[in-house]
Amino acid sequence: SAVISQKPSRDICQRGTSLTIQCQVDSQVTMMFWYRQQPGQSLTLIATANQGSEATYESGFVIDKFPISRPNLTFSTLTVSNMSPEDSSIYLCSVRPSGTSGAYEQYFGPGTRLTVT
Amino acid sequence: SQQGEEDPQALSIQEGENATMNCSYKTSINNLQWYRQNSGRGLVHLILIRSNEREKHSGRLRVTLDTSKKSSSLLITASRAADTASYFCATGQNTGFQKLVFGTGTRLLVSP
């Protein structure tokens, strides 16, 4: 298993500003994922972040709005840029355990609750 | 959208009763997983069932998968107040890295 922490746990931000969310894992992992969960909704994958390569974004999400860094095998950041109230969500990172092949479970961080006013 | 549908959206039961949640999906899958989320926090993995499996058990959890109907069910037996949470199914897609597509979720309330 993997233990994942996120910073900040929550924040209230003004529209037009940016927030960077950090995700730290206690072990080296190849694949990390960033999800958005809008109020009362399910999770939607934003992008997949592999160390050493550019993040792969899902339809509807673009790098200019959600730039991602993955400097090493235990850390990633997601920035929510030029925020609007519609960006108010819980942002979660998750990881694929190293050494897995085929079907695998994901381990999730505790999430960052973002409110944009 | 490829998102799966879960029903019911909300379920309220008494402690000791069984809770059944259903998940339907649209595309072919590699596997199907169930996760629990407490109060908008991080998700906890409960169980994974592969597309060639029909039933799986883990403690008080029983999961079935019917790929011909593109549906799955999660049964929690002898429920406890601590089972109160949102439950999500997630399908592992047949893509290169098998990304997960989450269902709409079921909010379960177990009253003492």
mmCIF file with all atom_site columns, C-alpha atoms in Angstrom:
data_model
loop_
_atom_site.group_PDB
_atom_site.id
_atom_site.type_symbol
_atom_site.label_atom_id
_atom_site.label_alt_id
_atom_site.label_comp_id
_atom_site.label_asym_id
_atom_site.label_entity_id
_atom_site.label_seq_id
_atom_site.pdbx_PDB_ins_code
_atom_site.Cartn_x
_atom_site.Cartn_y
_atom_site.Cartn_z
_atom_site.occupancy
_atom_site.B_iso_or_equiv
_atom_site.pdbx_formal_charge
_atom_site.auth_seq_id
_atom_site.auth_comp_id
_atom_site.auth_asym_id
_atom_site.auth_atom_id
_atom_site.pdbx_PDB_model_num
ATOM 1   C CA . SER A 1 1   ? 0.000   0.000   0.000   1.00 0.00 ? 1   SER A CA 1
ATOM 2   C CA . ALA A 1 2   ? 0.999   3.673   -0.171  1.00 0.00 ? 2   ALA A CA 1
ATOM 3   C CA . VAL A 1 3   ? 0.411   6.545   2.219   1.00 0.00 ? 3   VAL A CA 1
ATOM 4   C CA . ILE A 1 4   ? -0.419  9.788   0.470   1.00 0.00 ? 4   ILE A CA 1
ATOM 5   C CA . SER A 1 5   ? -0.595  13.287  1.873   1.00 0.00 ? 5   SER A CA 1
ATOM 6   C CA . GLN A 1 6   ? -1.897  16.445  0.266   1.00 0.00 ? 6   GLN A CA 1
ATOM 7   C CA . LYS A 1 7   ? -1.312  20.092  1.039   1.00 0.00 ? 7   LYS A CA 1
ATOM 8   C CA . PRO A 1 8   ? -3.266  22.198  1.670   1.00 0.00 ? 8   PRO A CA 1
ATOM 9   C CA . SER A 1 9   ? -6.170  20.214  3.062   1.00 0.00 ? 9   SER A CA 1
ATOM 10  C CA . ARG A 1 10  ? -8.485  23.095  2.260   1.00 0.00 ? 10  ARG A CA 1
ATOM 11  C CA . ASP A 1 11  ? -8.307  26.668  1.050   1.00 0.00 ? 11  ASP A CA 1
ATOM 12  C CA . ILE A 1 12  ? -10.538 29.583  0.211   1.00 0.00 ? 12  ILE A CA 1
ATOM 13  C CA . CYS A 1 13  ? -9.284  31.606  -2.726  1.00 0.00 ? 13  CYS A CA 1
ATOM 14  C CA . GLN A 1 14  ? -10.369 34.661  -4.658  1.00 0.00 ? 14  GLN A CA 1
ATOM 15  C CA . ARG A 1 15  ? -11.323 34.403  -8.284  1.00 0.00 ? 15  ARG A CA 1
ATOM 16  C CA . GLY A 1 16  ? -8.526  35.132  -10.719 1.00 0.00 ? 16  GLY A CA 1
ATOM 17  C CA . THR A 1 17  ? -5.821  33.725  -8.457  1.00 0.00 ? 17  THR A CA 1
ATOM 18  C CA . SER A 1 18  ? -4.017  30.369  -8.677  1.00 0.00 ? 18  SER A CA 1
ATOM 19  C CA . LEU A 1 19  ? -3.494  27.603  -6.145  1.00 0.00 ? 19  LEU A CA 1
ATOM 20  C CA . THR A 1 20  ? -0.890  24.855  -6.209  1.00 0.00 ? 20  THR A CA 1
ATOM 21  C CA . ILE A 1 21  ? -1.773  21.570  -4.542  1.00 0.00 ? 21  ILE A CA 1
ATOM 22  C CA . GLN A 1 22  ? 0.962   19.213  -3.447  1.00 0.00 ? 22  GLN A CA 1
ATOM 23  C CA . CYS A 1 23  ? 0.794   15.438  -3.351  1.00 0.00 ? 23  CYS A CA 1
ATOM 24  C CA . GLN A 1 24  ? 3.460   13.451  -1.485  1.00 0.00 ? 24  GLN A CA 1
ATOM 25  C CA . VAL A 1 25  ? 3.721   9.657   -1.467  1.00 0.00 ? 25  VAL A CA 1
ATOM 26  C CA . ASP A 1 26  ? 5.699   7.624   1.050   1.00 0.00 ? 26  ASP A CA 1
ATOM 27  C CA . SER A 1 27  ? 7.081   5.299   -1.643  1.00 0.00 ? 27  SER A CA 1
ATOM 28  C CA . GLN A 1 28  ? 8.184   5.564   -5.235  1.00 0.00 ? 28  GLN A CA 1
ATOM 29  C CA . VAL A 1 29  ? 5.369   5.162   -7.740  1.00 0.00 ? 29  VAL A CA 1
ATOM 30  C CA . THR A 1 30  ? 5.343   5.376   -11.500 1.00 0.00 ? 30  THR A CA 1
ATOM 31  C CA . MET A 1 31  ? 1.832   6.602   -12.112 1.00 0.00 ? 31  MET A CA 1
ATOM 32  C CA . MET A 1 32  ? 0.003   9.385   -10.310 1.00 0.00 ? 32  MET A CA 1
ATOM 33  C CA . PHE A 1 33  ? -3.456  10.679  -11.085 1.00 0.00 ? 33  PHE A CA 1
ATOM 34  C CA . TRP A 1 34  ? -5.287  13.908  -10.360 1.00 0.00 ? 34  TRP A CA 1
ATOM 35  C CA . TYR A 1 35  ? -9.068  13.944  -9.973  1.00 0.00 ? 35  TYR A CA 1
ATOM 36  C CA . ARG A 1 36  ? -11.685 16.614  -9.449  1.00 0.00 ? 36  ARG A CA 1
ATOM 37  C CA . GLN A 1 37  ? -14.851 16.030  -7.449  1.00 0.00 ? 37  GLN A CA 1
ATOM 38  C CA . GLN A 1 38  ? -17.365 18.816  -7.775  1.00 0.00 ? 38  GLN A CA 1
ATOM 39  C CA . PRO A 1 39  ? -19.862 19.287  -4.923  1.00 0.00 ? 39  PRO A CA 1
ATOM 40  C CA . GLY A 1 40  ? -22.126 16.281  -4.582  1.00 0.00 ? 40  GLY A CA 1
ATOM 41  C CA . GLN A 1 41  ? -20.670 14.677  -7.691  1.00 0.00 ? 41  GLN A CA 1
ATOM 42  C CA . SER A 1 42  ? -18.461 11.761  -8.592  1.00 0.00 ? 42  SER A CA 1
ATOM 43  C CA . LEU A 1 43  ? -14.765 11.852  -9.443  1.00 0.00 ? 43  LEU A CA 1
ATOM 44  C CA . THR A 1 44  ? -13.537 12.989  -12.831 1.00 0.00 ? 44  THR A CA 1
ATOM 45  C CA . LEU A 1 45  ? -9.989  12.294  -13.957 1.00 0.00 ? 45  LEU A CA 1
ATOM 46  C CA . ILE A 1 46  ? -8.096  15.467  -14.828 1.00 0.00 ? 46  ILE A CA 1
ATOM 47  C CA . ALA A 1 47  ? -4.775  14.003  -15.912 1.00 0.00 ? 47  ALA A CA 1
ATOM 48  C CA . THR A 1 48  ? -2.240  11.244  -15.468 1.00 0.00 ? 48  THR A CA 1
ATOM 49  C CA . ALA A 1 49  ? 1.249   12.256  -14.379 1.00 0.00 ? 49  ALA A CA 1
ATOM 50  C CA . ASN A 1 50  ? 4.148   9.937   -15.097 1.00 0.00 ? 50  ASN A CA 1
ATOM 51  C CA . GLN A 1 51  ? 7.601   10.861  -13.913 1.00 0.00 ? 51  GLN A CA 1
ATOM 52  C CA . GLY A 1 52  ? 9.823   12.009  -16.725 1.00 0.00 ? 52  GLY A CA 1
ATOM 53  C CA . SER A 1 53  ? 7.086   12.739  -19.222 1.00 0.00 ? 53  SER A CA 1
ATOM 54  C CA . GLU A 1 54  ? 4.411   15.329  -19.850 1.00 0.00 ? 54  GLU A CA 1
ATOM 55  C CA . ALA A 1 55  ? 1.110   14.830  -18.116 1.00 0.00 ? 55  ALA A CA 1
ATOM 56  C CA . THR A 1 56  ? -1.694  13.321  -20.175 1.00 0.00 ? 56  THR A CA 1
ATOM 57  C CA . TYR A 1 57  ? -4.898  15.347  -19.898 1.00 0.00 ? 57  TYR A CA 1
ATOM 58  C CA . GLU A 1 58  ? -8.436  14.062  -20.248 1.00 0.00 ? 58  GLU A CA 1
ATOM 59  C CA . SER A 1 59  ? -10.980 15.615  -22.548 1.00 0.00 ? 59  SER A CA 1
ATOM 60  C CA . GLY A 1 60  ? -12.176 18.922  -21.169 1.00 0.00 ? 60  GLY A CA 1
ATOM 61  C CA . PHE A 1 61  ? -9.006  19.652  -19.197 1.00 0.00 ? 61  PHE A CA 1
ATOM 62  C CA . VAL A 1 62  ? -6.062  21.666  -20.538 1.00 0.00 ? 62  VAL A CA 1
ATOM 63  C CA . ILE A 1 63  ? -2.529  22.273  -19.374 1.00 0.00 ? 63  ILE A CA 1
ATOM 64  C CA . ASP A 1 64  ? -2.918  26.056  -19.254 1.00 0.00 ? 64  ASP A CA 1
ATOM 65  C CA . LYS A 1 65  ? -5.684  25.724  -16.685 1.00 0.00 ? 65  LYS A CA 1
ATOM 66  C CA . PHE A 1 66  ? -4.297  22.745  -14.729 1.00 0.00 ? 66  PHE A CA 1
ATOM 67  C CA . PRO A 1 67  ? -0.513  22.619  -15.079 1.00 0.00 ? 67  PRO A CA 1
ATOM 68  C CA . ILE A 1 68  ? 1.023   19.573  -13.430 1.00 0.00 ? 68  ILE A CA 1
ATOM 69  C CA . SER A 1 69  ? 4.562   18.896  -12.323 1.00 0.00 ? 69  SER A CA 1
ATOM 70  C CA . ARG A 1 70  ? 6.079   15.516  -11.539 1.00 0.00 ? 70  ARG A CA 1
ATOM 71  C CA . PRO A 1 71  ? 9.695   16.132  -10.553 1.00 0.00 ? 71  PRO A CA 1
ATOM 72  C CA . ASN A 1 72  ? 10.331  12.711  -9.006  1.00 0.00 ? 72  ASN A CA 1
ATOM 73  C CA . LEU A 1 73  ? 8.720   9.385   -8.162  1.00 0.00 ? 73  LEU A CA 1
ATOM 74  C CA . THR A 1 74  ? 7.196   10.508  -4.843  1.00 0.00 ? 74  THR A CA 1
ATOM 75  C CA . PHE A 1 75  ? 5.849   13.993  -5.548  1.00 0.00 ? 75  PHE A CA 1
ATOM 76  C CA . SER A 1 76  ? 3.509   15.875  -7.843  1.00 0.00 ? 76  SER A CA 1
ATOM 77  C CA . THR A 1 77  ? 1.758   19.227  -7.926  1.00 0.00 ? 77  THR A CA 1
ATOM 78  C CA . LEU A 1 78  ? -1.436  20.379  -9.567  1.00 0.00 ? 78  LEU A CA 1
ATOM 79  C CA . THR A 1 79  ? -2.045  24.079  -10.091 1.00 0.00 ? 79  THR A CA 1
ATOM 80  C CA . VAL A 1 80  ? -5.536  25.441  -10.575 1.00 0.00 ? 80  VAL A CA 1
ATOM 81  C CA . SER A 1 81  ? -4.989  28.636  -12.555 1.00 0.00 ? 81  SER A CA 1
ATOM 82  C CA . ASN A 1 82  ? -7.073  31.773  -12.932 1.00 0.00 ? 82  ASN A CA 1
ATOM 83  C CA . MET A 1 83  ? -9.722  30.341  -10.665 1.00 0.00 ? 83  MET A CA 1
ATOM 84  C CA . SER A 1 84  ? -13.450 30.935  -10.922 1.00 0.00 ? 84  SER A CA 1
ATOM 85  C CA . PRO A 1 85  ? -16.236 29.787  -8.567  1.00 0.00 ? 85  PRO A CA 1
ATOM 86  C CA . GLU A 1 86  ? -16.814 26.826  -10.926 1.00 0.00 ? 86  GLU A CA 1
ATOM 87  C CA . ASP A 1 87  ? -13.429 25.478  -9.826  1.00 0.00 ? 87  ASP A CA 1
ATOM 88  C CA . SER A 1 88  ? -14.725 24.954  -6.290  1.00 0.00 ? 88  SER A CA 1
ATOM 89  C CA . SER A 1 89  ? -14.216 21.232  -5.800  1.00 0.00 ? 89  SER A CA 1
ATOM 90  C CA . ILE A 1 90  ? -12.292 18.597  -3.949  1.00 0.00 ? 90  ILE A CA 1
ATOM 91  C CA . TYR A 1 91  ? -9.067  17.778  -5.755  1.00 0.00 ? 91  TYR A CA 1
ATOM 92  C CA . LEU A 1 92  ? -7.627  14.336  -5.111  1.00 0.00 ? 92  LEU A CA 1
ATOM 93  C CA . CYS A 1 93  ? -4.407  12.703  -6.124  1.00 0.00 ? 93  CYS A CA 1
ATOM 94  C CA . SER A 1 94  ? -4.037  8.971   -6.357  1.00 0.00 ? 94  SER A CA 1
ATOM 95  C CA . VAL A 1 95  ? -1.312  6.527   -7.246  1.00 0.00 ? 95  VAL A CA 1
ATOM 96  C CA . ARG A 1 96  ? -0.917  3.196   -8.917  1.00 0.00 ? 96  ARG A CA 1
ATOM 97  C CA . PRO A 1 97  ? 1.159   0.941   -6.662  1.00 0.00 ? 97  PRO A CA 1
ATOM 98  C CA . SER A 1 98  ? 4.573   0.120   -8.058  1.00 0.00 ? 98  SER A CA 1
ATOM 99  C CA . GLY A 1 99  ? 5.140   -3.405  -9.202  1.00 0.00 ? 99  GLY A CA 1
ATOM 100 C CA . THR A 1 100 ? 1.552   -3.990  -10.260 1.00 0.00 ? 100 THR A CA 1
ATOM 101 C CA . SER A 1 101 ? 0.588   -5.261  -13.649 1.00 0.00 ? 101 SER A CA 1
ATOM 102 C CA . GLY A 1 102 ? -2.790  -5.827  -15.170 1.00 0.00 ? 102 GLY A CA 1
ATOM 103 C CA . ALA A 1 103 ? -5.722  -4.804  -12.999 1.00 0.00 ? 103 ALA A CA 1
ATOM 104 C CA . TYR A 1 104 ? -4.757  -2.616  -10.046 1.00 0.00 ? 104 TYR A CA 1
ATOM 105 C CA . GLU A 1 105 ? -6.353  -0.590  -7.301  1.00 0.00 ? 105 GLU A CA 1
ATOM 106 C CA . GLN A 1 106 ? -5.524  3.041   -6.714  1.00 0.00 ? 106 GLN A CA 1
ATOM 107 C CA . TYR A 1 107 ? -4.579  4.646   -3.424  1.00 0.00 ? 107 TYR A CA 1
ATOM 108 C CA . PHE A 1 108 ? -5.995  8.095   -2.769  1.00 0.00 ? 108 PHE A CA 1
ATOM 109 C CA . GLY A 1 109 ? -4.836  11.096  -0.836  1.00 0.00 ? 109 GLY A CA 1
ATOM 110 C CA . PRO A 1 110 ? -7.208  12.810  1.614   1.00 0.00 ? 110 PRO A CA 1
ATOM 111 C CA . GLY A 1 111 ? -8.118  15.498  -0.901  1.00 0.00 ? 111 GLY A CA 1
ATOM 112 C CA . THR A 1 112 ? -7.880  19.291  -1.026  1.00 0.00 ? 112 THR A CA 1
ATOM 113 C CA . ARG A 1 113 ? -11.163 21.133  -0.592  1.00 0.00 ? 113 ARG A CA 1
ATOM 114 C CA . LEU A 1 114 ? -11.043 24.333  -2.647  1.00 0.00 ? 114 LEU A CA 1
ATOM 115 C CA . THR A 1 115 ? -13.594 27.110  -2.418  1.00 0.00 ? 115 THR A CA 1
ATOM 116 C CA . VAL A 1 116 ? -13.354 30.011  -4.854  1.00 0.00 ? 116 VAL A CA 1
ATOM 117 C CA . THR A 1 117 ? -15.173 33.216  -3.960  1.00 0.00 ? 117 THR A CA 1
ATOM 118 C CA . SER B 2 1   ? -19.858 10.375  -20.927 1.00 0.00 ? 1   SER B CA 1
ATOM 119 C CA . GLN B 2 2   ? -18.558 6.950   -20.003 1.00 0.00 ? 2   GLN B CA 1
ATOM 120 C CA . GLN B 2 3   ? -19.462 7.431   -16.369 1.00 0.00 ? 3   GLN B CA 1
ATOM 121 C CA . GLY B 2 4   ? -21.328 4.556   -14.804 1.00 0.00 ? 4   GLY B CA 1
ATOM 122 C CA . GLU B 2 5   ? -24.667 4.903   -13.141 1.00 0.00 ? 5   GLU B CA 1
ATOM 123 C CA . GLU B 2 6   ? -25.316 3.737   -9.617  1.00 0.00 ? 6   GLU B CA 1
ATOM 124 C CA . ASP B 2 7   ? -28.551 3.104   -7.929  1.00 0.00 ? 7   ASP B CA 1
ATOM 125 C CA . PRO B 2 8   ? -29.975 3.903   -5.605  1.00 0.00 ? 8   PRO B CA 1
ATOM 126 C CA . GLN B 2 9   ? -28.530 7.414   -5.287  1.00 0.00 ? 9   GLN B CA 1
ATOM 127 C CA . ALA B 2 10  ? -29.224 7.250   -1.569  1.00 0.00 ? 10  ALA B CA 1
ATOM 128 C CA . LEU B 2 11  ? -30.005 4.389   0.786   1.00 0.00 ? 11  LEU B CA 1
ATOM 129 C CA . SER B 2 12  ? -31.063 4.565   4.422   1.00 0.00 ? 12  SER B CA 1
ATOM 130 C CA . ILE B 2 13  ? -31.138 1.430   6.558   1.00 0.00 ? 13  ILE B CA 1
ATOM 131 C CA . GLN B 2 14  ? -30.913 0.273   10.174  1.00 0.00 ? 14  GLN B CA 1
ATOM 132 C CA . GLU B 2 15  ? -27.883 -1.330  11.741  1.00 0.00 ? 15  GLU B CA 1
ATOM 133 C CA . GLY B 2 16  ? -27.845 -5.072  11.149  1.00 0.00 ? 16  GLY B CA 1
ATOM 134 C CA . GLU B 2 17  ? -29.670 -4.859  7.826   1.00 0.00 ? 17  GLU B CA 1
ATOM 135 C CA . ASN B 2 18  ? -28.042 -5.603  4.486   1.00 0.00 ? 18  ASN B CA 1
ATOM 136 C CA . ALA B 2 19  ? -27.303 -2.878  1.957   1.00 0.00 ? 19  ALA B CA 1
ATOM 137 C CA . THR B 2 20  ? -27.237 -3.515  -1.781  1.00 0.00 ? 20  THR B CA 1
ATOM 138 C CA . MET B 2 21  ? -25.919 -1.039  -4.328  1.00 0.00 ? 21  MET B CA 1
ATOM 139 C CA . ASN B 2 22  ? -25.950 -1.474  -8.079  1.00 0.00 ? 22  ASN B CA 1
ATOM 140 C CA . CYS B 2 23  ? -23.668 -0.162  -10.779 1.00 0.00 ? 23  CYS B CA 1
ATOM 141 C CA . SER B 2 24  ? -24.175 -0.159  -14.534 1.00 0.00 ? 24  SER B CA 1
ATOM 142 C CA . TYR B 2 25  ? -21.599 0.832   -17.105 1.00 0.00 ? 25  TYR B CA 1
ATOM 143 C CA . LYS B 2 26  ? -21.429 1.314   -20.851 1.00 0.00 ? 26  LYS B CA 1
ATOM 144 C CA . THR B 2 27  ? -18.141 0.050   -22.292 1.00 0.00 ? 27  THR B CA 1
ATOM 145 C CA . SER B 2 28  ? -16.161 -3.173  -22.121 1.00 0.00 ? 28  SER B CA 1
ATOM 146 C CA . ILE B 2 29  ? -13.937 -3.267  -19.070 1.00 0.00 ? 29  ILE B CA 1
ATOM 147 C CA . ASN B 2 30  ? -10.857 -4.947  -17.685 1.00 0.00 ? 30  ASN B CA 1
ATOM 148 C CA . ASN B 2 31  ? -12.042 -4.858  -14.085 1.00 0.00 ? 31  ASN B CA 1
ATOM 149 C CA . LEU B 2 32  ? -14.525 -3.190  -11.769 1.00 0.00 ? 32  LEU B CA 1
ATOM 150 C CA . GLN B 2 33  ? -13.731 -1.780  -8.358  1.00 0.00 ? 33  GLN B CA 1
ATOM 151 C CA . TRP B 2 34  ? -15.663 -0.420  -5.406  1.00 0.00 ? 34  TRP B CA 1
ATOM 152 C CA . TYR B 2 35  ? -14.478 2.458   -3.243  1.00 0.00 ? 35  TYR B CA 1
ATOM 153 C CA . ARG B 2 36  ? -15.802 4.110   -0.105  1.00 0.00 ? 36  ARG B CA 1
ATOM 154 C CA . GLN B 2 37  ? -15.610 7.821   0.684   1.00 0.00 ? 37  GLN B CA 1
ATOM 155 C CA . ASN B 2 38  ? -16.311 9.231   4.109   1.00 0.00 ? 38  ASN B CA 1
ATOM 156 C CA . SER B 2 39  ? -17.539 12.830  4.327   1.00 0.00 ? 39  SER B CA 1
ATOM 157 C CA . GLY B 2 40  ? -15.899 14.123  1.161   1.00 0.00 ? 40  GLY B CA 1
ATOM 158 C CA . ARG B 2 41  ? -12.466 12.850  2.089   1.00 0.00 ? 41  ARG B CA 1
ATOM 159 C CA . GLY B 2 42  ? -10.146 10.484  0.248   1.00 0.00 ? 42  GLY B CA 1
ATOM 160 C CA . LEU B 2 43  ? -11.377 7.236   -1.202  1.00 0.00 ? 43  LEU B CA 1
ATOM 161 C CA . VAL B 2 44  ? -10.642 3.846   0.281   1.00 0.00 ? 44  VAL B CA 1
ATOM 162 C CA . HIS B 2 45  ? -10.411 0.834   -1.982  1.00 0.00 ? 45  HIS B CA 1
ATOM 163 C CA . LEU B 2 46  ? -12.795 -1.975  -0.990  1.00 0.00 ? 46  LEU B CA 1
ATOM 164 C CA . ILE B 2 47  ? -12.639 -4.702  -3.588  1.00 0.00 ? 47  ILE B CA 1
ATOM 165 C CA . LEU B 2 48  ? -11.588 -5.395  -7.182  1.00 0.00 ? 48  LEU B CA 1
ATOM 166 C CA . ILE B 2 49  ? -13.257 -7.923  -9.448  1.00 0.00 ? 49  ILE B CA 1
ATOM 167 C CA . ARG B 2 50  ? -11.799 -8.840  -12.822 1.00 0.00 ? 50  ARG B CA 1
ATOM 168 C CA . SER B 2 51  ? -13.882 -9.117  -15.967 1.00 0.00 ? 51  SER B CA 1
ATOM 169 C CA . ASN B 2 52  ? -13.516 -12.918 -15.994 1.00 0.00 ? 52  ASN B CA 1
ATOM 170 C CA . GLU B 2 53  ? -14.814 -13.238 -12.430 1.00 0.00 ? 53  GLU B CA 1
ATOM 171 C CA . ARG B 2 54  ? -18.459 -13.384 -11.440 1.00 0.00 ? 54  ARG B CA 1
ATOM 172 C CA . GLU B 2 55  ? -18.390 -13.044 -7.667  1.00 0.00 ? 55  GLU B CA 1
ATOM 173 C CA . LYS B 2 56  ? -15.968 -12.013 -4.981  1.00 0.00 ? 56  LYS B CA 1
ATOM 174 C CA . HIS B 2 57  ? -16.104 -11.789 -1.208  1.00 0.00 ? 57  HIS B CA 1
ATOM 175 C CA . SER B 2 58  ? -14.166 -9.765  1.323   1.00 0.00 ? 58  SER B CA 1
ATOM 176 C CA . GLY B 2 59  ? -15.335 -9.858  4.921   1.00 0.00 ? 59  GLY B CA 1
ATOM 177 C CA . ARG B 2 60  ? -18.896 -8.485  4.980   1.00 0.00 ? 60  ARG B CA 1
ATOM 178 C CA . LEU B 2 61  ? -18.668 -7.423  1.339   1.00 0.00 ? 61  LEU B CA 1
ATOM 179 C CA . ARG B 2 62  ? -19.915 -9.421  -1.616  1.00 0.00 ? 62  ARG B CA 1
ATOM 180 C CA . VAL B 2 63  ? -19.509 -8.169  -5.162  1.00 0.00 ? 63  VAL B CA 1
ATOM 181 C CA . THR B 2 64  ? -21.020 -9.645  -8.294  1.00 0.00 ? 64  THR B CA 1
ATOM 182 C CA . LEU B 2 65  ? -20.228 -8.806  -11.883 1.00 0.00 ? 65  LEU B CA 1
ATOM 183 C CA . ASP B 2 66  ? -22.345 -9.560  -14.944 1.00 0.00 ? 66  ASP B CA 1
ATOM 184 C CA . THR B 2 67  ? -20.439 -8.453  -18.031 1.00 0.00 ? 67  THR B CA 1
ATOM 185 C CA . SER B 2 68  ? -23.273 -9.482  -20.359 1.00 0.00 ? 68  SER B CA 1
ATOM 186 C CA . LYS B 2 69  ? -25.518 -6.947  -18.629 1.00 0.00 ? 69  LYS B CA 1
ATOM 187 C CA . LYS B 2 70  ? -22.687 -4.523  -17.923 1.00 0.00 ? 70  LYS B CA 1
ATOM 188 C CA . SER B 2 71  ? -23.639 -4.381  -14.282 1.00 0.00 ? 71  SER B CA 1
ATOM 189 C CA . SER B 2 72  ? -22.277 -5.048  -10.820 1.00 0.00 ? 72  SER B CA 1
ATOM 190 C CA . SER B 2 73  ? -23.670 -5.092  -7.315  1.00 0.00 ? 73  SER B CA 1
ATOM 191 C CA . LEU B 2 74  ? -22.127 -4.520  -3.906  1.00 0.00 ? 74  LEU B CA 1
ATOM 192 C CA . LEU B 2 75  ? -23.730 -6.167  -0.902  1.00 0.00 ? 75  LEU B CA 1
ATOM 193 C CA . ILE B 2 76  ? -22.775 -5.131  2.605   1.00 0.00 ? 76  ILE B CA 1
ATOM 194 C CA . THR B 2 77  ? -24.104 -7.599  5.137   1.00 0.00 ? 77  THR B CA 1
ATOM 195 C CA . ALA B 2 78  ? -24.929 -6.880  8.776   1.00 0.00 ? 78  ALA B CA 1
ATOM 196 C CA . SER B 2 79  ? -24.335 -3.160  8.298   1.00 0.00 ? 79  SER B CA 1
ATOM 197 C CA . ARG B 2 80  ? -22.932 -0.932  11.028  1.00 0.00 ? 80  ARG B CA 1
ATOM 198 C CA . ALA B 2 81  ? -23.198 2.790   11.673  1.00 0.00 ? 81  ALA B CA 1
ATOM 199 C CA . ALA B 2 82  ? -19.525 3.030   10.671  1.00 0.00 ? 82  ALA B CA 1
ATOM 200 C CA . ASP B 2 83  ? -20.503 1.891   7.157   1.00 0.00 ? 83  ASP B CA 1
ATOM 201 C CA . THR B 2 84  ? -22.191 5.256   6.624   1.00 0.00 ? 84  THR B CA 1
ATOM 202 C CA . ALA B 2 85  ? -20.388 6.723   3.602   1.00 0.00 ? 85  ALA B CA 1
ATOM 203 C CA . SER B 2 86  ? -20.619 7.222   -0.146  1.00 0.00 ? 86  SER B CA 1
ATOM 204 C CA . TYR B 2 87  ? -19.823 4.195   -2.252  1.00 0.00 ? 87  TYR B CA 1
ATOM 205 C CA . PHE B 2 88  ? -18.506 4.445   -5.807  1.00 0.00 ? 88  PHE B CA 1
ATOM 206 C CA . CYS B 2 89  ? -17.987 1.833   -8.449  1.00 0.00 ? 89  CYS B CA 1
ATOM 207 C CA . ALA B 2 90  ? -15.124 2.420   -10.845 1.00 0.00 ? 90  ALA B CA 1
ATOM 208 C CA . THR B 2 91  ? -14.450 0.574   -14.059 1.00 0.00 ? 91  THR B CA 1
ATOM 209 C CA . GLY B 2 92  ? -10.914 -0.187  -15.160 1.00 0.00 ? 92  GLY B CA 1
ATOM 210 C CA . GLN B 2 93  ? -10.826 0.554   -18.845 1.00 0.00 ? 93  GLN B CA 1
ATOM 211 C CA . ASN B 2 94  ? -9.151  -1.493  -21.539 1.00 0.00 ? 94  ASN B CA 1
ATOM 212 C CA . THR B 2 95  ? -6.698  1.289   -22.327 1.00 0.00 ? 95  THR B CA 1
ATOM 213 C CA . GLY B 2 96  ? -2.933  1.237   -22.025 1.00 0.00 ? 96  GLY B CA 1
ATOM 214 C CA . PHE B 2 97  ? -2.830  2.118   -18.340 1.00 0.00 ? 97  PHE B CA 1
ATOM 215 C CA . GLN B 2 98  ? -6.391  1.079   -17.460 1.00 0.00 ? 98  GLN B CA 1
ATOM 216 C CA . LYS B 2 99  ? -7.623  4.396   -16.139 1.00 0.00 ? 99  LYS B CA 1
ATOM 217 C CA . LEU B 2 100 ? -10.587 4.317   -13.786 1.00 0.00 ? 100 LEU B CA 1
ATOM 218 C CA . VAL B 2 101 ? -13.980 5.763   -14.666 1.00 0.00 ? 101 VAL B CA 1
ATOM 219 C CA . PHE B 2 102 ? -16.099 6.388   -11.597 1.00 0.00 ? 102 PHE B CA 1
ATOM 220 C CA . GLY B 2 103 ? -19.827 5.925   -11.219 1.00 0.00 ? 103 GLY B CA 1
ATOM 221 C CA . THR B 2 104 ? -22.211 8.456   -9.787  1.00 0.00 ? 104 THR B CA 1
ATOM 222 C CA . GLY B 2 105 ? -22.111 6.995   -6.270  1.00 0.00 ? 105 GLY B CA 1
ATOM 223 C CA . THR B 2 106 ? -24.569 5.811   -3.630  1.00 0.00 ? 106 THR B CA 1
ATOM 224 C CA . ARG B 2 107 ? -24.891 7.617   -0.295  1.00 0.00 ? 107 ARG B CA 1
ATOM 225 C CA . LEU B 2 108 ? -25.477 5.056   2.431   1.00 0.00 ? 108 LEU B CA 1
ATOM 226 C CA . LEU B 2 109 ? -26.804 6.029   5.850   1.00 0.00 ? 109 LEU B CA 1
ATOM 227 C CA . VAL B 2 110 ? -26.847 3.358   8.530   1.00 0.00 ? 110 VAL B CA 1
ATOM 228 C CA . SER B 2 111 ? -28.791 4.364   11.626  1.00 0.00 ? 111 SER B CA 1
ATOM 229 C CA . PRO B 2 112 ? -28.109 2.799   15.038  1.00 0.00 ? 112 PRO B CA 1
#
